[in-house]
Amino acid sequence: VKFDVVRNDGPNCSREQLVRLLGLKNVFVKQLPNMPKPYVTRLVFDRKHESLALLKRGTDGDYIVMGGCCYRPFPKQGFGEIAFLAISHSEQVRGYGTRLMAQTKERAKSLGLTVLLTCADNNAVPYFKKQGFSKKITLPLNMWQGYIKDYEGVTLMECKLHKKVNYLR
Ligand code: ACO
């Protein structure tokens, strides 16, 4: 397996990237049935968002998307918001989700972000806790209010990123 950053580069977007964006959209739609399909599609293809994709080589040698984490970096505010996180059913509980999150944290660090926020499904709260997220938000309200919408059925959670920590180790 490998982990790659996938983003929509508009007119410059390669066919390979587009196929991967479609693969990500399909995994999210399947694994997050409460999310409206058009909303998932819009965010995955949105040029302000990017995703870390879990890619597995298929029998024909091509890489297939088996999971992903889609987020939007807010560079000026210094944080990133995770919109979707999912692993294909057949690959769940094998540690890929944890590895994907570690890759996302390193990527966020390289973009200069110091905090990750997510509106976690209430049933995913224990999972995010395991991944270093907390319900306690330390980022000042004026830094994220208006950028993040906290709605019913989800819990806003925060993970601080430490420059000196290598999350891939
Ligand atoms: N609640 C609590 N613990 C969990 C959950 C859960 N829902 N899912 C997995 N775990 C545990 C595992 O048992 C494992 O425990 P261990 O470390 O004691 O062995 C640990 O978390 C690590 O599991 P991974 O193998 O890294 O997790 P996985 O690869 O299965 O990925 C994920 C986890 C992404 C939540 C996956 O199960 C999935 O795609 N679920 C459906 C989609 C979903 O709910 N996504 C999150 C929604 S919220 C959002 O997207 C912002």
Tab-separated table of C-alpha atoms and ligand atoms in Angstrom:
chain	number	residue	atom	x	y	z
A	1	VAL	CA	0.000	0.000	0.000
A	2	LYS	CA	0.961	3.631	-0.294
A	3	PHE	CA	-0.409	6.980	0.836
A	4	ASP	CA	-0.632	9.894	-1.585
A	5	VAL	CA	-1.994	13.421	-1.471
A	6	VAL	CA	-4.805	13.789	-4.028
A	7	ARG	CA	-6.237	17.122	-5.092
A	8	ASN	CA	-8.188	18.716	-7.863
A	9	ASP	CA	-5.796	20.937	-9.802
A	10	GLY	CA	-8.521	22.165	-12.119
A	11	PRO	CA	-7.511	22.329	-15.778
A	12	ASN	CA	-4.111	20.844	-14.892
A	13	CYS	CA	-5.632	17.858	-13.138
A	14	SER	CA	-4.296	14.603	-14.551
A	15	ARG	CA	-6.543	11.698	-15.469
A	16	GLU	CA	-4.894	9.670	-12.692
A	17	GLN	CA	-5.780	12.318	-10.087
A	18	LEU	CA	-9.374	12.481	-11.344
A	19	VAL	CA	-9.722	8.686	-11.124
A	20	ARG	CA	-8.406	8.847	-7.564
A	21	LEU	CA	-10.778	11.680	-6.619
A	22	LEU	CA	-13.652	9.549	-7.939
A	23	GLY	CA	-12.372	6.562	-5.942
A	24	LEU	CA	-12.250	8.677	-2.776
A	25	LYS	CA	-15.771	9.965	-3.381
A	26	ASN	CA	-17.018	6.380	-3.775
A	27	VAL	CA	-15.407	5.176	-0.530
A	28	PHE	CA	-16.804	8.154	1.425
A	29	VAL	CA	-20.308	7.777	-0.045
A	30	LYS	CA	-20.368	4.078	0.835
A	31	GLN	CA	-18.879	4.347	4.323
A	32	LEU	CA	-20.659	7.549	5.368
A	33	PRO	CA	-24.276	6.798	4.372
A	34	ASN	CA	-25.638	9.744	6.377
A	35	MET	CA	-23.717	12.235	4.238
A	36	PRO	CA	-25.632	13.502	1.191
A	37	LYS	CA	-23.883	12.229	-1.952
A	38	PRO	CA	-23.767	15.643	-3.713
A	39	TYR	CA	-22.159	17.182	-0.607
A	40	VAL	CA	-19.440	14.499	-0.512
A	41	THR	CA	-18.787	14.901	-4.233
A	42	ARG	CA	-18.613	18.689	-3.956
A	43	LEU	CA	-16.074	18.676	-1.133
A	44	VAL	CA	-13.861	15.922	-2.565
A	45	PHE	CA	-13.629	17.793	-5.883
A	46	ASP	CA	-13.454	21.240	-4.265
A	47	ARG	CA	-10.148	22.891	-5.060
A	48	LYS	CA	-9.740	24.192	-1.509
A	49	HIS	CA	-9.869	20.651	-0.142
A	50	GLU	CA	-7.339	17.889	-0.523
A	51	SER	CA	-7.230	14.260	0.554
A	52	LEU	CA	-4.738	11.726	1.721
A	53	ALA	CA	-5.572	8.497	-0.067
A	54	LEU	CA	-4.825	4.926	0.956
A	55	LEU	CA	-3.884	3.196	-2.304
A	56	LYS	CA	-3.544	-0.528	-2.814
A	57	ARG	CA	-2.146	-2.159	-5.936
A	58	GLY	CA	-4.747	-4.237	-7.761
A	59	THR	CA	-4.075	-7.407	-9.785
A	60	ASP	CA	-3.570	-5.346	-12.958
A	61	GLY	CA	-0.885	-3.259	-11.279
A	62	ASP	CA	-3.038	-0.145	-11.019
A	63	TYR	CA	-3.563	1.503	-7.638
A	64	ILE	CA	-7.076	1.422	-6.202
A	65	VAL	CA	-8.379	3.812	-3.535
A	66	MET	CA	-9.187	1.846	-0.362
A	67	GLY	CA	-9.611	4.759	2.003
A	68	GLY	CA	-9.012	8.398	2.540
A	69	CYS	CA	-9.074	11.466	4.675
A	70	CYS	CA	-10.444	14.628	3.061
A	71	TYR	CA	-9.654	17.955	4.725
A	72	ARG	CA	-9.502	21.643	4.068
A	73	PRO	CA	-6.394	23.524	5.158
A	74	PHE	CA	-7.019	27.056	6.464
A	75	PRO	CA	-3.410	28.298	6.259
A	76	LYS	CA	-4.084	31.804	7.593
A	77	GLN	CA	-5.962	30.438	10.591
A	78	GLY	CA	-3.344	27.730	11.108
A	79	PHE	CA	-5.766	24.840	11.253
A	80	GLY	CA	-7.192	22.136	9.037
A	81	GLU	CA	-10.708	20.737	9.103
A	82	ILE	CA	-11.179	17.049	8.435
A	83	ALA	CA	-14.407	16.595	6.489
A	84	PHE	CA	-14.398	12.845	5.827
A	85	LEU	CA	-12.427	9.874	7.033
A	86	ALA	CA	-13.164	6.341	5.866
A	87	ILE	CA	-11.599	3.008	5.034
A	88	SER	CA	-13.248	0.459	2.701
A	89	HIS	CA	-15.147	-2.182	4.640
A	90	SER	CA	-12.814	-5.041	3.606
A	91	GLU	CA	-9.784	-3.132	4.913
A	92	GLN	CA	-11.173	-1.882	8.227
A	93	VAL	CA	-9.652	-2.647	11.642
A	94	ARG	CA	-6.267	-3.479	10.112
A	95	GLY	CA	-4.551	-0.331	11.274
A	96	TYR	CA	-4.964	1.597	8.017
A	97	GLY	CA	-7.169	4.259	9.594
A	98	THR	CA	-4.468	4.976	12.162
A	99	ARG	CA	-1.765	5.123	9.492
A	100	LEU	CA	-3.902	7.408	7.349
A	101	MET	CA	-4.416	9.762	10.284
A	102	ALA	CA	-0.660	9.814	10.990
A	103	GLN	CA	-0.001	10.677	7.333
A	104	THR	CA	-2.640	13.416	7.497
A	105	LYS	CA	-1.021	14.896	10.613
A	106	GLU	CA	2.404	14.995	8.938
A	107	ARG	CA	0.934	16.552	5.813
A	108	ALA	CA	-0.870	19.161	7.929
A	109	LYS	CA	2.409	19.959	9.703
A	110	SER	CA	4.164	20.413	6.362
A	111	LEU	CA	1.427	22.908	5.392
A	112	GLY	CA	2.222	24.884	8.549
A	113	LEU	CA	-0.940	23.905	10.419
A	114	THR	CA	-0.833	23.459	14.186
A	115	VAL	CA	-4.317	22.116	14.821
A	116	LEU	CA	-6.738	19.690	13.193
A	117	LEU	CA	-10.445	20.093	13.831
A	118	THR	CA	-13.217	17.716	12.889
A	119	CYS	CA	-16.952	17.448	13.373
A	120	ALA	CA	-16.967	13.786	14.332
A	121	ASP	CA	-20.074	11.627	13.996
A	122	ASN	CA	-21.112	10.956	17.557
A	123	ASN	CA	-20.332	7.245	17.104
A	124	ALA	CA	-16.849	8.080	15.792
A	125	VAL	CA	-15.928	10.136	18.891
A	126	PRO	CA	-14.191	7.180	20.641
A	127	TYR	CA	-12.204	6.511	17.496
A	128	PHE	CA	-11.015	10.124	17.185
A	129	LYS	CA	-10.114	10.108	20.892
A	130	LYS	CA	-7.832	7.168	20.144
A	131	GLN	CA	-6.279	9.225	17.361
A	132	GLY	CA	-5.349	12.057	19.726
A	133	PHE	CA	-8.442	14.235	19.339
A	134	SER	CA	-10.205	15.828	22.287
A	135	LYS	CA	-13.581	17.478	22.823
A	136	LYS	CA	-11.740	20.328	24.479
A	137	ILE	CA	-11.161	23.052	21.881
A	138	THR	CA	-8.150	25.204	22.703
A	139	LEU	CA	-8.090	27.116	19.419
A	140	PRO	CA	-9.601	30.551	20.167
A	141	LEU	CA	-13.226	30.798	19.011
A	142	ASN	CA	-12.514	33.780	16.757
A	143	MET	CA	-10.000	31.657	14.828
A	144	TRP	CA	-12.532	29.074	13.659
A	145	GLN	CA	-16.003	30.549	14.163
A	146	GLY	CA	-17.580	31.147	10.782
A	147	TYR	CA	-15.183	28.684	9.146
A	148	ILE	CA	-16.533	25.556	10.785
A	149	LYS	CA	-20.162	24.759	11.249
A	150	ASP	CA	-20.872	22.637	14.277
A	151	TYR	CA	-24.237	20.968	13.722
A	152	GLU	CA	-26.471	18.464	15.476
A	153	GLY	CA	-25.368	14.830	15.665
A	154	VAL	CA	-21.693	15.699	15.530
A	155	THR	CA	-19.075	16.633	18.094
A	156	LEU	CA	-16.410	19.211	17.352
A	157	MET	CA	-13.019	17.760	18.257
A	158	GLU	CA	-9.475	19.082	18.137
A	159	CYS	CA	-6.046	17.534	17.752
A	160	LYS	CA	-2.995	19.671	18.425
A	161	LEU	CA	-0.022	19.066	16.160
A	162	HIS	CA	3.417	19.249	17.673
A	163	LYS	CA	6.246	20.277	15.350
A	164	LYS	CA	8.756	18.088	17.109
A	165	VAL	CA	6.648	14.938	17.001
A	166	ASN	CA	7.074	12.622	14.032
A	167	TYR	CA	3.624	11.042	13.717
A	168	LEU	CA	4.879	8.426	11.268
A	169	ARG	CA	7.209	6.865	13.798
B	1	ACO	N1	-15.018	3.314	17.653
B	1	ACO	C1	-14.040	2.969	18.522
B	1	ACO	N2	-12.942	2.303	18.153
B	1	ACO	C2	-12.819	1.972	16.856
B	1	ACO	C3	-13.781	2.289	15.887
B	1	ACO	C4	-14.932	2.991	16.340
B	1	ACO	N3	-15.908	3.348	15.515
B	1	ACO	N4	-13.370	1.819	14.686
B	1	ACO	C5	-12.190	1.225	14.892
B	1	ACO	N5	-11.852	1.306	16.193
B	1	ACO	C6	-10.653	0.839	16.864
B	1	ACO	C7	-10.121	-0.465	16.363
B	1	ACO	O1	-10.762	-1.553	16.976
B	1	ACO	C8	-8.656	-0.349	16.727
B	1	ACO	O2	-8.490	-0.618	18.098
B	1	ACO	P1	-7.071	-1.119	18.699
B	1	ACO	O3	-6.089	-0.022	18.391
B	1	ACO	O4	-7.343	-1.261	20.143
B	1	ACO	O5	-6.763	-2.381	17.988
B	1	ACO	C9	-8.350	1.122	16.545
B	1	ACO	O6	-9.614	1.775	16.596
B	1	ACO	C10	-7.608	1.445	15.263
B	1	ACO	O7	-8.355	1.002	14.185
B	1	ACO	P2	-7.858	1.099	12.684
B	1	ACO	O8	-7.603	-0.282	12.158
B	1	ACO	O9	-6.781	2.095	12.563
B	1	ACO	O10	-9.172	1.692	12.067
B	1	ACO	P3	-9.755	1.481	10.597
B	1	ACO	O11	-8.673	1.239	9.620
B	1	ACO	O12	-10.868	0.506	10.665
B	1	ACO	O13	-10.380	2.925	10.321
B	1	ACO	C11	-12.456	4.143	10.467
B	1	ACO	C12	-11.304	3.482	11.222
B	1	ACO	C13	-11.887	5.161	9.490
B	1	ACO	C14	-13.357	4.841	11.485
B	1	ACO	C15	-13.199	3.032	9.702
B	1	ACO	O14	-13.663	2.077	10.599
B	1	ACO	C16	-14.345	3.538	8.851
B	1	ACO	O15	-14.156	3.866	7.686
B	1	ACO	N6	-15.573	3.616	9.411
B	1	ACO	C17	-16.756	4.060	8.682
B	1	ACO	C18	-16.690	5.543	8.377
B	1	ACO	C19	-16.623	6.410	9.617
B	1	ACO	O16	-17.306	6.195	10.598
B	1	ACO	N7	-15.766	7.454	9.552
B	1	ACO	C20	-15.621	8.469	10.569
B	1	ACO	C21	-16.794	9.363	10.492
B	1	ACO	S1	-16.536	10.975	11.145
B	1	ACO	C22	-15.824	11.889	9.934
B	1	ACO	O17	-15.614	11.403	8.836
B	1	ACO	C23	-15.389	13.272	10.231
